[in-house]
Coordinates of C-alpha atoms and ligand atoms in Angstrom, one line a residue:
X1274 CA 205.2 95.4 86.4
X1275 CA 203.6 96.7 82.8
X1276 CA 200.1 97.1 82.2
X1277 CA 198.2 98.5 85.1
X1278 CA 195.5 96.2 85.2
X1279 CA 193.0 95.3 82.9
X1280 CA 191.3 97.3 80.7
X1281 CA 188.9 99.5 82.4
X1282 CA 191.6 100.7 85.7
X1283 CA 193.0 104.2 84.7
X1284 CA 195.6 104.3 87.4
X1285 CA 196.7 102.1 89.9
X1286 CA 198.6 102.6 93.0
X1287 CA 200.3 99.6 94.1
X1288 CA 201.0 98.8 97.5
X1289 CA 204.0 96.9 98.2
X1290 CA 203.5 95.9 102.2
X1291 CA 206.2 93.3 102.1
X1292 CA 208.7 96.2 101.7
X1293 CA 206.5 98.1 104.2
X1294 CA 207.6 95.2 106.3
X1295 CA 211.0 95.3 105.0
X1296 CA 211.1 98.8 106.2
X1297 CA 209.5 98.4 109.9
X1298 CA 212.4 95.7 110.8
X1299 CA 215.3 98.7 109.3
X1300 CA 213.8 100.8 111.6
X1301 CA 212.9 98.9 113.9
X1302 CA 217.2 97.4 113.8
X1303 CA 218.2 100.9 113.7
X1304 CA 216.5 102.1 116.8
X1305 CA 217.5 99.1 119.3
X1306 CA 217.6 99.0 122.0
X1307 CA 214.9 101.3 122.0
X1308 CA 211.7 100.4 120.8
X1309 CA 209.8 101.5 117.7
X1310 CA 206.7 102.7 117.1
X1311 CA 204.6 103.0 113.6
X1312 CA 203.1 106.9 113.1
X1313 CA 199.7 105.8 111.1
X1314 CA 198.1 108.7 111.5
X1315 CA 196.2 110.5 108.2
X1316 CA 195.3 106.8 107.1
X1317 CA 198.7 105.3 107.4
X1318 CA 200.2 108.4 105.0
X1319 CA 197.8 107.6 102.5
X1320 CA 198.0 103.9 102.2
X1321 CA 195.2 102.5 104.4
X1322 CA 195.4 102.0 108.3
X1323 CA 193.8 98.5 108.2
X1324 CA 196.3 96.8 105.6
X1325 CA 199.4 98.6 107.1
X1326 CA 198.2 98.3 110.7
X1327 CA 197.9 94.3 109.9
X1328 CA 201.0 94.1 108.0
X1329 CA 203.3 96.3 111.0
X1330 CA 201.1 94.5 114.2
X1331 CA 202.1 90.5 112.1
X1332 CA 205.8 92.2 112.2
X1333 CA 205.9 92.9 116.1
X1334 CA 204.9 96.6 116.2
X1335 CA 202.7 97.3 119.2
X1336 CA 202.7 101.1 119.6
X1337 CA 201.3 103.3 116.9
X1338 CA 200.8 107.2 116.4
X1339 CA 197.9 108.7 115.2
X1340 CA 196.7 112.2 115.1
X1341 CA 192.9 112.2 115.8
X1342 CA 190.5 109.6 118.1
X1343 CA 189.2 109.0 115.2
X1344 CA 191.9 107.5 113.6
X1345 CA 192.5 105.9 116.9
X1346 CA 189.4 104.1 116.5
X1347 CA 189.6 102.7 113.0
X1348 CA 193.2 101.5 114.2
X1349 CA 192.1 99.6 117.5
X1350 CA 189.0 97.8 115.3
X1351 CA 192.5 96.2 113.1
X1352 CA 194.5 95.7 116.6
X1353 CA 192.4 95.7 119.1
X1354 CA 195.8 95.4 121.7
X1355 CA 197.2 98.0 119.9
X1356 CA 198.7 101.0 122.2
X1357 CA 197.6 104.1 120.5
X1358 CA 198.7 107.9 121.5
X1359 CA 196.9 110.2 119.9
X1360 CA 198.9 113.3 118.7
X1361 CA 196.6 116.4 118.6
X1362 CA 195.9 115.9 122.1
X1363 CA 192.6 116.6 124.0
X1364 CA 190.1 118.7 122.9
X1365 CA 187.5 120.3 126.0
X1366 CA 185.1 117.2 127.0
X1367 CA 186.7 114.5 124.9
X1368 CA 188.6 112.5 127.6
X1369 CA 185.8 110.3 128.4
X1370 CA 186.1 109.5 124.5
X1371 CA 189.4 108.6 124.5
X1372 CA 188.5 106.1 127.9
X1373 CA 186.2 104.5 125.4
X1374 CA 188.2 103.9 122.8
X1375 CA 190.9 102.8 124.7
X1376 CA 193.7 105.6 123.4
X1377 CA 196.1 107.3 124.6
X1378 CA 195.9 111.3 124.6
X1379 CA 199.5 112.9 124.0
X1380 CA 198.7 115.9 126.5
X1381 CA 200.3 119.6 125.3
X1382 CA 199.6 121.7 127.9
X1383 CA 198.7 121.7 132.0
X1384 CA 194.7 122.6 130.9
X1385 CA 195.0 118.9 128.8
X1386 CA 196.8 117.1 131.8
X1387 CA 194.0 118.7 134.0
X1388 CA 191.1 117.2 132.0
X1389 CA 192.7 113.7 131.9
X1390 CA 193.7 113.9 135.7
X1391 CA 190.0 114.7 136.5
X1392 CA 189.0 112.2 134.3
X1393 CA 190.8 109.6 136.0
X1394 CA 190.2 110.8 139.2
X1395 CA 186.4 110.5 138.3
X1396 CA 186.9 107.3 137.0
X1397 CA 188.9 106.3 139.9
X1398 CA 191.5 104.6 137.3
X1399 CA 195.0 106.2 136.6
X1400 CA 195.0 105.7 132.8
X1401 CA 198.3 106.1 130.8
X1402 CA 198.7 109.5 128.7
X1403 CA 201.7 110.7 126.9
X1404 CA 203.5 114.2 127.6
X1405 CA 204.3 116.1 125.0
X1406 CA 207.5 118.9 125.9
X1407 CA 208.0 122.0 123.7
X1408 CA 211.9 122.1 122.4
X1409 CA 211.4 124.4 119.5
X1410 CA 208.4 123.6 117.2
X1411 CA 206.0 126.2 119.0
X1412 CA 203.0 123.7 117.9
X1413 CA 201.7 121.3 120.5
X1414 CA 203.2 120.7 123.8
X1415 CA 204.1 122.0 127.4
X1416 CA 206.1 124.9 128.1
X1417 CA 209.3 123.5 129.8
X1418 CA 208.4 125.9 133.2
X1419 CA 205.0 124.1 133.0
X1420 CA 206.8 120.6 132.8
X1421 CA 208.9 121.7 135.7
X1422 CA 205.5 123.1 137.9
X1423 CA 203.9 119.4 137.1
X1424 CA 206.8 117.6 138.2
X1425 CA 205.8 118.7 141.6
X1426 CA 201.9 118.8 141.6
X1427 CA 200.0 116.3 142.6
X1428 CA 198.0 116.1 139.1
X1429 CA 200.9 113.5 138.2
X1430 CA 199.4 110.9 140.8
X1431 CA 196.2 111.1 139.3
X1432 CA 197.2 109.5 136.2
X1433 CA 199.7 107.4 134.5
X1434 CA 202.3 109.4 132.5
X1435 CA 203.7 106.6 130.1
X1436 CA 205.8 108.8 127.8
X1437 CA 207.6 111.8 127.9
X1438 CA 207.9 113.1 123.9
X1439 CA 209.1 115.8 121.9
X1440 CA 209.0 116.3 118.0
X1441 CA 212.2 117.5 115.6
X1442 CA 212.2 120.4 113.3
X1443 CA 214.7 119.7 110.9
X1444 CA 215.8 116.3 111.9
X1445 CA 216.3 116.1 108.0
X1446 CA 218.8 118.4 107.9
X1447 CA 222.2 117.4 109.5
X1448 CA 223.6 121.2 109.1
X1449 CA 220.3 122.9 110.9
X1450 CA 221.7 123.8 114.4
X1451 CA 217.9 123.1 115.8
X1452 CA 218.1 119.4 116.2
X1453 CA 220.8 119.9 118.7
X1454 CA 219.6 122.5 120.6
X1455 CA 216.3 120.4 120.9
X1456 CA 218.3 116.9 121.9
X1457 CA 220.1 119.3 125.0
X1458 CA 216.3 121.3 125.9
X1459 CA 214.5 117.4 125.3
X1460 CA 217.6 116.4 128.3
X1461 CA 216.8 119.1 130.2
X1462 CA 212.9 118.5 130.2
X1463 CA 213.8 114.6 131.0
X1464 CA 215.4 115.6 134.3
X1465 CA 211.8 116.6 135.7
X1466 CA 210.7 113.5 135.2
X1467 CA 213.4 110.9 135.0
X1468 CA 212.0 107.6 135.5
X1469 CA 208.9 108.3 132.5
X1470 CA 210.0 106.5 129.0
X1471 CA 211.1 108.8 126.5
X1472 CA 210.8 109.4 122.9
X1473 CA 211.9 112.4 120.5
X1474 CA 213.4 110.9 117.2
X1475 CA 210.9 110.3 114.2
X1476 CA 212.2 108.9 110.9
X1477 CA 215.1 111.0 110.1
X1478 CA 215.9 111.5 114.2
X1479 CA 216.2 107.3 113.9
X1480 CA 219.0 107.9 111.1
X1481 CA 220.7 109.8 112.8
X1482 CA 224.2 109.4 115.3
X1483 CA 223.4 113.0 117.4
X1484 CA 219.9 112.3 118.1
X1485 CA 219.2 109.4 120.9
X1486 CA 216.1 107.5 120.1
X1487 CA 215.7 106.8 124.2
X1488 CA 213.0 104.7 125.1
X1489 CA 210.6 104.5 121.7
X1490 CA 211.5 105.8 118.5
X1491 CA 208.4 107.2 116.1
X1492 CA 208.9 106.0 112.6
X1493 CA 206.7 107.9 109.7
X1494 CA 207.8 108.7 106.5
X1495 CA 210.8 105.9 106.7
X1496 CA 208.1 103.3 106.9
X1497 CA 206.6 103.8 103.5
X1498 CA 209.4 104.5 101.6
X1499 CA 210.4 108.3 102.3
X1500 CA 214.5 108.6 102.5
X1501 CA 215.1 109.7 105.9
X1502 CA 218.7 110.8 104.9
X1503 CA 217.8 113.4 102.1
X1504 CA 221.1 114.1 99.9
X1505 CA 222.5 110.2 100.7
X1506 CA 220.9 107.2 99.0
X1507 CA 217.8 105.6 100.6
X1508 CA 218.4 103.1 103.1
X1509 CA 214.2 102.2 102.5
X1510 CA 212.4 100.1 100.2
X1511 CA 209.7 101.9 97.7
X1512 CA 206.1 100.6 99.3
X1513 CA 204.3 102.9 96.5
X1514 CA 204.3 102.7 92.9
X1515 CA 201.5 105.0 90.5
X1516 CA 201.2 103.9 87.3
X1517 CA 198.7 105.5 84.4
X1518 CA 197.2 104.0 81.4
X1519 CA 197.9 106.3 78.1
X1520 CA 194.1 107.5 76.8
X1521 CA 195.5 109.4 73.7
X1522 CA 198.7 110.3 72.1
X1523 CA 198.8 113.2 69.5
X1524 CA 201.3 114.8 67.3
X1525 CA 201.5 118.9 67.6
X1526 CA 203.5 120.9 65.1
X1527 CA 205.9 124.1 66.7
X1528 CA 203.7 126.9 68.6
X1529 CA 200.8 124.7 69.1
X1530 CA 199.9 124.9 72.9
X1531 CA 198.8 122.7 75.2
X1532 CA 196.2 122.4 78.0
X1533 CA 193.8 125.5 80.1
X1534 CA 195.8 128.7 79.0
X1535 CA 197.3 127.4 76.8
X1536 CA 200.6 127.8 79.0
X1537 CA 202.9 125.5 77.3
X1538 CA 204.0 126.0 73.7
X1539 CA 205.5 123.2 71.6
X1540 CA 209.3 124.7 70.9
X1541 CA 208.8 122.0 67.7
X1542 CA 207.1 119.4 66.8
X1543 CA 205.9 117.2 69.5
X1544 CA 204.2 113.8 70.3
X1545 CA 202.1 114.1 73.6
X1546 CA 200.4 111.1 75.7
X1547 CA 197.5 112.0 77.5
X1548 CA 196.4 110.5 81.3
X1549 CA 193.7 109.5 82.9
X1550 CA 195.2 111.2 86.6
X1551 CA 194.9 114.6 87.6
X1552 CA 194.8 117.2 90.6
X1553 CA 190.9 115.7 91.9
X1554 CA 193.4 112.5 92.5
X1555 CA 195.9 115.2 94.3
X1556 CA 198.7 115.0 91.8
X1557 CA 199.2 118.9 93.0
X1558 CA 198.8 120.9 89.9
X1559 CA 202.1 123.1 91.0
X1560 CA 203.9 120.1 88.8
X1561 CA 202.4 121.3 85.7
X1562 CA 204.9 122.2 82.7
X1563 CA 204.7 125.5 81.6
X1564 CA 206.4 128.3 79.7
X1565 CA 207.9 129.8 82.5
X1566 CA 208.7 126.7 84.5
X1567 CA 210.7 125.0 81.2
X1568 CA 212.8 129.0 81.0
X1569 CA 213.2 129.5 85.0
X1570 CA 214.0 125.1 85.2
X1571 CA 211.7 125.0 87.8
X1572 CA 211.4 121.2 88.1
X1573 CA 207.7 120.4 86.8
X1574 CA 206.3 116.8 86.8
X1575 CA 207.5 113.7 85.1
X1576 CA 206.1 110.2 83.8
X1577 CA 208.7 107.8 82.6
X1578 CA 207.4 106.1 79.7
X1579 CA 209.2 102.9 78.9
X1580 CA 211.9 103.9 81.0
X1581 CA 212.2 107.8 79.4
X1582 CA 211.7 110.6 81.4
X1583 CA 208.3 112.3 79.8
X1584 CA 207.8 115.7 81.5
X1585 CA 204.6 117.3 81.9
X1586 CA 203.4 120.0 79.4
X1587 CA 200.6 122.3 80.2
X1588 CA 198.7 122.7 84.0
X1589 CA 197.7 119.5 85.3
X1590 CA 194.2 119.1 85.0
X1591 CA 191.3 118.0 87.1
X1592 CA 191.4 114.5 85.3
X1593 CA 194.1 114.5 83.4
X1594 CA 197.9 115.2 82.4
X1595 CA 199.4 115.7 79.2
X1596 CA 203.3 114.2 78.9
X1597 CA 205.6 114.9 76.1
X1598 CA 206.5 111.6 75.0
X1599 CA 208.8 112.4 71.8
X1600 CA 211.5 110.9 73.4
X1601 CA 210.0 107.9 74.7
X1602 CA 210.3 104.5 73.0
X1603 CA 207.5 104.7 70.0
X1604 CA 206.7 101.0 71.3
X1605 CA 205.7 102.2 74.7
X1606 CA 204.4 105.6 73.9
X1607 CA 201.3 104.2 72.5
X1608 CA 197.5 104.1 73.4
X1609 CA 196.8 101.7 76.8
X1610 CA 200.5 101.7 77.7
X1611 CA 201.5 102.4 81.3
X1612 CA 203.2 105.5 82.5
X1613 CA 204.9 105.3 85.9
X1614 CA 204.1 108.4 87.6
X1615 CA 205.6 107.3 91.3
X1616 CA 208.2 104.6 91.0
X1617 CA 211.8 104.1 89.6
X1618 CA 213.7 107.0 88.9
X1619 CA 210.4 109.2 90.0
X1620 CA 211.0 108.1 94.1
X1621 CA 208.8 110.1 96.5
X1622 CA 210.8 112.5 97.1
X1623 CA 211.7 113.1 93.5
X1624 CA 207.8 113.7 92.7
X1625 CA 207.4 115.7 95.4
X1626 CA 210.5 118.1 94.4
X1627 CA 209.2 118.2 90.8
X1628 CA 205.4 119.1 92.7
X1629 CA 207.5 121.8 94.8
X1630 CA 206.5 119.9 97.8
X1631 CA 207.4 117.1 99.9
X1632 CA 206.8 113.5 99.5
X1633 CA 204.7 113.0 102.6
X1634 CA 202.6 115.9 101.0
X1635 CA 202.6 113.3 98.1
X1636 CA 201.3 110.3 100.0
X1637 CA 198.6 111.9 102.0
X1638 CA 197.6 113.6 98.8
X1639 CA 196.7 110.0 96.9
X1640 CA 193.4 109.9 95.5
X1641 CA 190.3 107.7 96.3
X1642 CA 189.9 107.1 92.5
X1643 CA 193.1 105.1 91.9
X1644 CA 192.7 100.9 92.0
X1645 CA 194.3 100.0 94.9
X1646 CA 196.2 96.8 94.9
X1647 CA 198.4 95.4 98.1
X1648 CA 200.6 93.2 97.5
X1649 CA 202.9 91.2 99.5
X1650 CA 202.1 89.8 103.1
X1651 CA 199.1 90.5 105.5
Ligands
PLP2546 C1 204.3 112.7 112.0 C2 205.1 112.6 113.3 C3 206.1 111.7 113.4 C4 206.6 110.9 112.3 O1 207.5 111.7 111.5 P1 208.2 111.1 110.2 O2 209.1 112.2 109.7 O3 207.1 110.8 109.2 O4 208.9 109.8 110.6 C5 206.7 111.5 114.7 N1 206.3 112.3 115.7 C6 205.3 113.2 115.6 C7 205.0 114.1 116.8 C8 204.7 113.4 114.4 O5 203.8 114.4 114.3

């Protein structure tokens, strides 16, 4: 997929929503018999709620995860039958809101399940809310003793509990002890309240043998391309690719250096490329190629140009990012030829290793200034 677009487009991000698609079914396979649900929330990781809400709703997915009413909002005018929890819970006086809007609250502590009770009991209408059980992330969510105290209150007749959910810690990581101790505390919080649906595994919890995905399984990361497994290959289809148009290429002779600070210096006589993309289009400037990253190897950011691996040399800039391209191709290391900065070799979690970050830090990072093109279905 060479050139980028015509000749004024910088940088495009290309959407692939048929391997979204792709993706949602994997998941979707792996989970069965229990259900799966899309986690949209910070505009669909980056990628735009309306296109991937259409694309997942066309596929069969009817329960969706967002963090704020807000985004609850902007989902339900895409899927109006949509059933939306939102994560961050319930704010003082927002309940009537979420009434409104027809969402879901995920309620994290008795104060929350309080509000929606009286809310319902106002409304004289027991509306469905999700509970959200601590098991070891000491973020959102009831303290197991206050599970056990509502299990026995009457505040539970006032409204309908629809979901019973915990979140992992390190469901990534099949030697942290965590996600087992979480799976037994997530059993023992389920025996308050047997007979509520249950759901605790997100992407990586789906992949995984020790980690039931109960009644509804929350897919993220998985869903747009994200390896689930980190350290074995990726089971999921790449739904992002970045690519840059080349604005200048320059030779520099040895000790010439390169960008604010000047804090890379050519070991020897270099050619550099020059792109339009920078940190204002949150490529995070901790990729940048300097001095001390190339003598500690510290990974620093890459394009690969024609197929060559072009690392980054100075900070990333506001606007731009200077690649050494000396090894690329001459052919494709020229002015108005395309450097991939997310695709190929440079997967999501590759860019965000080289960014020392993550790749969902990657995908809710992506610019407004990129052309957007979606391609595929919906
Ligand atoms: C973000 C989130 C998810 C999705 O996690 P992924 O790792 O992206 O699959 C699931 N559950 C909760 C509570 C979340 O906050």
């Amino acid at each position: 997929m060479a050139g980028g677009g015509s000749g004024t487009i910088p940088a495009t991000l290309t959407i692939d929503l048929g391997a979204l698609a792709a993706n949602w079914r994997l998941l979707r396979d792996r989970a069965a018999p229990a259900g799966c649900a899309a986690v949209v929330k910070a505009d669909a990781y980056g990628l735009g709620t309306a296109p991937v809400v259409r694309t997942l709703w066309a596929e069969g997915c009817r329960t969706f995860f967002v963090a704020h009413l807000s985004e609850a909002v902007r989902l339900k005018a895409e899927a109006p039958e949509a059933v939306v929890y939102v994560l961050n819970g319930l704010l003082p006086g927002a309940a009537s809101a979420f009434v409104e809007a027809d969402a879901r609250p995920v309620l994290g502590s008795l104060d929350e399940v309080q509000d929606w009770a009286a809310c319902c009991v106002a409304l004289g209408r027991p509306l469905a809310a999700a509970l959200h059980v601590e098991t070891g992330m000491n973020r959102l969510g009831l303290a197991p003793a206050d599970l056990a105290a509502l299990a026995t209150s009457p505040l539970l007749g006032a409204f309908e509990p629809a979901l019973l959910m915990s979140h992992l810690v390190a469901a990534e990581d099949p030697s942290d002890p965590t996600s087992a101790r979480q799976v037994a505390a997530f059993a023992a919080a389920r025996e308050h309240l047997p007979s509520i649906p249950a759901s605790l595994a997100n992407s990586s919890g789906i992949s995984r043998e020790d980690c039931p995905a109960y009644d509804l399984a929350r897919a993220g990361y998985a869903l747009y391309g994200g390896n689930p497994t980190p350290g074995e290959p990726n089971p999921m289809r790449p739904v992002v690719r970045l690519e840059a148009r080349i604005v200048q290429v320059r030779d520099i002779e040895a000790g010439a250096r390169v960008g604010y600070n000047g804090r890379w210096t050519a070991p020897s006589r270099r050619r550099l490329a020059t792109l339009s993309v920078g940190y204002a289009d949150g490529y995070p400037r901790a990729a940048s190629g300097t001095d001390e990253a190339g003598r500690s190897d510290t990974p620093r950011g890459a394009a690969l140009v024609g197929g060559a691996l072009c690392p980054f040399v100075g900070t990333v800039s506001m606007d731009l990012i200077v690649l050494d391209v000396t090894d690329a191709p001459i052919a494709a290391a020229r002015r108005g030829s395309t450097a991939v900065l997310i695709g190929d070799a440079l997967n999501l979690d590759e860019v965000g290793r080289r960014a020392g970050t993550i790749g969902y830090e990657i995908l809710t990072s992506l610019g407004p200034r990129y052309e957007r093109r979606y391609v595929g279905p919906a």
